[in-house]
Coordinates of C-alpha atoms and ligand atoms in Angstrom, one line a residue:
X965 CA 11.1 -4.9 -2.8
X966 CA 7.3 -4.8 -2.0
X967 CA 5.4 -7.8 -3.1
X968 CA 1.8 -8.8 -2.8
X969 CA 1.0 -12.4 -2.7
X970 CA -2.5 -12.6 -3.8
X971 CA -4.8 -15.5 -4.0
X972 CA -8.0 -17.0 -2.4
X973 CA -8.1 -18.6 1.0
X974 CA -6.0 -21.9 1.0
X975 CA -4.0 -20.9 -2.2
X976 CA -0.8 -21.0 -0.4
X977 CA -0.1 -17.5 0.2
X978 CA 1.0 -18.0 3.8
X979 CA 3.5 -20.9 2.9
X980 CA 5.1 -18.9 0.3
X981 CA 5.4 -15.9 2.2
X982 CA 7.3 -17.7 4.9
X983 CA 9.7 -19.0 2.3
X984 CA 10.0 -15.5 0.9
X985 CA 10.9 -14.3 4.5
X986 CA 13.5 -16.8 5.0
X987 CA 15.0 -16.7 1.4
X988 CA 15.0 -13.1 0.7
X989 CA 14.7 -11.5 4.1
X990 CA 11.5 -9.8 3.3
X991 CA 9.2 -9.7 6.4
X992 CA 5.9 -11.4 6.0
X993 CA 3.0 -9.1 6.7
X994 CA 0.1 -11.4 7.2
X995 CA -3.0 -9.3 8.3
X996 CA -4.7 -12.8 9.1
X997 CA -2.0 -13.5 11.4
X998 CA -1.9 -10.3 13.1
X999 CA -5.7 -10.3 13.7
X1000 CA -5.4 -13.9 15.1
X1001 CA -2.6 -12.7 17.4
X1002 CA -4.8 -9.8 18.7
X1003 CA -7.6 -12.2 19.4
X1004 CA -5.0 -14.6 21.3
X1005 CA -3.8 -11.7 23.1
X1006 CA -7.4 -10.6 24.1
X1007 CA -7.0 -7.1 23.0
X1008 CA -10.0 -4.7 22.3
X1009 CA -9.2 -5.0 18.7
X1010 CA -9.2 -8.7 18.8
X1011 CA -12.5 -8.8 20.5
X1012 CA -13.9 -6.7 17.7
X1013 CA -12.8 -8.9 15.1
X1014 CA -13.4 -12.5 16.4
X1015 CA -16.9 -13.0 15.4
X1016 CA -16.5 -11.4 11.9
X1017 CA -13.5 -13.5 11.3
X1018 CA -15.1 -16.7 12.7
X1019 CA -18.1 -16.0 10.1
X1020 CA -15.4 -15.4 7.3
X1021 CA -16.4 -11.8 6.5
X1022 CA -13.9 -9.2 6.1
X1023 CA -13.0 -6.9 9.1
X1024 CA -13.3 -3.2 8.3
X1025 CA -10.8 -1.6 6.0
X1026 CA -10.0 1.0 8.6
X1027 CA -8.7 -1.7 11.2
X1028 CA -6.5 -3.6 8.7
X1029 CA -5.2 -0.5 7.2
X1030 CA -4.4 0.8 10.5
X1031 CA -2.4 -2.5 11.7
X1032 CA -0.5 -2.5 8.4
X1033 CA 0.7 1.2 8.7
X1034 CA 1.8 0.3 12.3
X1035 CA 3.8 -2.8 11.2
X1036 CA 5.1 -1.4 8.0
X1037 CA 6.7 1.6 9.8
X1038 CA 9.0 -1.0 11.9
X1039 CA 12.6 -1.0 11.0
X1040 CA 12.6 -4.3 9.3
X1041 CA 10.4 -3.3 6.4
X1042 CA 13.0 -0.6 5.1
X1043 CA 13.8 -2.8 2.5
X1044 CA 10.3 -3.7 1.7
X1045 CA 7.9 -6.6 2.7
X1046 CA 5.6 -9.4 1.6
X1047 CA 1.9 -8.4 1.9
X1048 CA 0.0 -11.8 2.6
X1049 CA -3.8 -11.5 2.7
X1050 CA -3.6 -7.8 2.3
X1051 CA -5.0 -5.7 0.6
X1052 CA -8.3 -7.6 0.1
X1053 CA -10.6 -4.6 -1.2
X1054 CA -10.0 -1.8 -3.4
X1055 CA -10.0 0.7 -0.6
X1056 CA -7.3 -1.3 1.0
X1057 CA -5.3 -1.2 -2.1
X1058 CA -5.6 2.3 -2.5
X1059 CA -4.7 3.1 1.1
X1060 CA -1.8 0.8 0.3
X1061 CA -0.4 2.9 -2.5
X1062 CA -0.9 6.0 -0.5
X1063 CA 1.0 4.6 2.3
X1064 CA 4.0 3.4 0.2
X1065 CA 4.0 6.4 -1.6
X1066 CA 4.4 8.5 1.5
X1067 CA 7.4 6.3 2.3
X1068 CA 8.9 6.8 -1.2
X1069 CA 8.0 3.3 -2.1
X1070 CA 5.5 1.3 -4.1
X1071 CA 4.3 -2.2 -4.8
X1072 CA 6.8 -3.8 -7.1
X1073 CA 5.1 -6.9 -7.8
X1074 CA 1.7 -8.7 -7.4
X1075 CA 2.1 -12.5 -7.6
X1076 CA -1.2 -14.3 -8.0
X1077 CA -1.5 -17.9 -7.0
X1078 CA -4.2 -19.3 -9.1
X1079 CA -6.0 -22.4 -7.5
X1080 CA -9.5 -23.6 -8.7
X1081 CA -12.4 -23.9 -6.0
X1082 CA -12.6 -27.7 -6.0
X1083 CA -8.9 -27.9 -4.9
X1084 CA -9.3 -25.1 -2.4
X1085 CA -12.0 -26.9 -0.7
X1086 CA -9.9 -30.1 -0.5
X1087 CA -7.1 -28.4 0.9
X1088 CA -9.1 -26.9 3.6
X1089 CA -10.8 -30.1 4.6
X1090 CA -7.3 -31.8 4.7
X1091 CA -6.0 -28.8 7.0
X1092 CA -9.1 -29.7 9.3
X1093 CA -8.4 -33.2 9.4
X1094 CA -4.7 -32.9 10.3
X1095 CA -5.4 -30.2 12.9
X1096 CA -7.0 -33.0 15.1
X1097 CA -9.8 -30.9 16.3
X1098 CA -7.9 -27.6 17.0
X1099 CA -8.7 -26.1 13.5
X1100 CA -8.9 -22.4 13.2
X1101 CA -12.6 -21.4 14.0
X1102 CA -13.0 -20.2 10.2
X1103 CA -11.9 -23.6 8.9
X1104 CA -15.1 -25.2 8.4
X1105 CA -16.5 -26.2 5.1
X1106 CA -19.4 -23.7 5.4
X1107 CA -17.2 -20.7 6.4
X1108 CA -14.8 -21.5 3.7
X1109 CA -17.7 -21.5 1.1
X1110 CA -18.4 -17.9 2.4
X1111 CA -14.7 -16.7 2.4
X1112 CA -14.5 -17.8 -1.2
X1113 CA -17.7 -15.9 -2.0
X1114 CA -16.1 -12.9 -0.3
X1115 CA -13.0 -13.3 -2.1
X1116 CA -14.7 -13.3 -5.4
X1117 CA -16.9 -10.4 -4.6
X1118 CA -14.4 -8.1 -2.7
X1119 CA -10.9 -9.1 -3.3
X1120 CA -11.0 -10.6 -7.0
X1121 CA -11.5 -7.2 -8.4
X1122 CA -8.1 -6.3 -7.2
X1123 CA -6.6 -8.3 -10.1
X1124 CA -7.9 -5.8 -12.7
X1125 CA -6.6 -2.9 -10.3
X1126 CA -3.1 -4.3 -10.6
X1127 CA -3.2 -5.5 -14.2
X1128 CA -3.9 -1.8 -15.1
X1129 CA -0.9 -1.0 -13.1
X1130 CA 1.2 -3.6 -15.0
X1131 CA 2.2 -5.4 -11.9
X1132 CA 0.3 -8.6 -12.1
X1133 CA 1.9 -11.8 -12.6
X1134 CA 0.2 -15.2 -12.1
X1135 CA 1.7 -18.6 -11.1
X1136 CA 0.1 -21.9 -11.0
X1137 CA -0.7 -22.6 -7.2
X1138 CA -1.8 -26.1 -7.8
X1139 CA 1.9 -27.1 -8.7
X1140 CA 3.7 -29.0 -5.9
X1141 CA 5.0 -26.3 -3.2
X1142 CA 8.7 -26.3 -4.4
X1143 CA 7.4 -25.7 -7.9
X1144 CA 5.5 -22.8 -6.8
X1145 CA 8.4 -21.4 -5.0
X1146 CA 10.6 -21.5 -8.1
X1147 CA 7.9 -20.0 -10.2
X1148 CA 7.7 -17.0 -7.8
X1149 CA 11.4 -16.8 -7.6
X1150 CA 11.6 -16.6 -11.3
X1151 CA 9.0 -13.7 -11.5
X1152 CA 11.2 -11.8 -8.6
X1153 CA 14.3 -12.5 -10.3
X1154 CA 13.0 -11.2 -13.8
X1155 CA 11.6 -8.1 -12.0
X1156 CA 15.3 -7.5 -10.6
X1157 CA 16.9 -7.9 -14.0
X1158 CA 18.7 -11.1 -12.9
Ligands
ADP1443 P1 -7.4 -17.1 4.4 O1 -6.4 -16.5 3.3 O2 -7.1 -18.5 4.6 O3 -8.8 -16.9 4.2 P2 -6.3 -15.3 6.4 O4 -5.6 -15.7 7.6 O5 -5.7 -14.4 5.5 O6 -7.1 -16.4 6.0 O7 -7.6 -14.2 7.0 C1 -8.5 -14.8 7.9 C2 -9.6 -13.8 8.3 O8 -9.0 -12.4 8.7 C3 -10.3 -13.3 7.0 O9 -11.3 -14.1 6.6 C4 -10.8 -12.0 7.6 O10 -11.8 -12.1 8.4 C5 -9.7 -11.4 8.3 N1 -8.7 -10.5 7.4 C6 -7.6 -10.9 7.2 N2 -6.8 -9.9 6.3 C7 -7.8 -9.1 6.2 C8 -7.9 -8.0 5.3 N3 -7.0 -7.4 4.7 N4 -9.1 -7.2 5.3 C9 -10.3 -7.6 6.2 N5 -10.4 -8.8 6.7 C10 -9.0 -9.6 7.0

């Protein structure tokens, strides 16, 4: 099964993707994690992306489509994957549909974690406090505002794209973590006919 976890920055996609990975064996494909790993490793790609990410802007579609294609071609994705933070634009979504189609696969479900802006800002402020000064470079109140603006401008239009495909499911991302996990499980089980 191929699932997209969808939502604004700080909505809990990463937390829930990790749980899906451990509970269902679906690898978590997080473009944010892959890009941060490239930066940490000092690769050319990482160098290209660092300033863009630090500013809360989107790196180019070409780059993220390339890293996703490379990752999805690995054996552990044969049974599907959880896409976390990808796609983030209409061209990325179109490229993903094409890539999966070529592999005889498709997106089965898009699960939106709905969280309002006020709570997102509070969560990131909390994350900054807890990190004790080693927060992600893009976890600042100013950059978060830009990441949210970029989300609404470039990424939120994907909700209509997937609604039109009949794949969109929305869960309350403001509920406690285990309740969100349950709600996601219910959506997946229903899709599997359980
Ligand atoms: P969050 O969802 O908390 O904003 P991510 O870890 O998903 O964080 O992404 C961090 C940054 O990495 C983004 O702000 C962007 O610069 C870059 N990035 C991640 N995924 C993509 C993508 N699919 N397209 C373009 N840029 C991306």
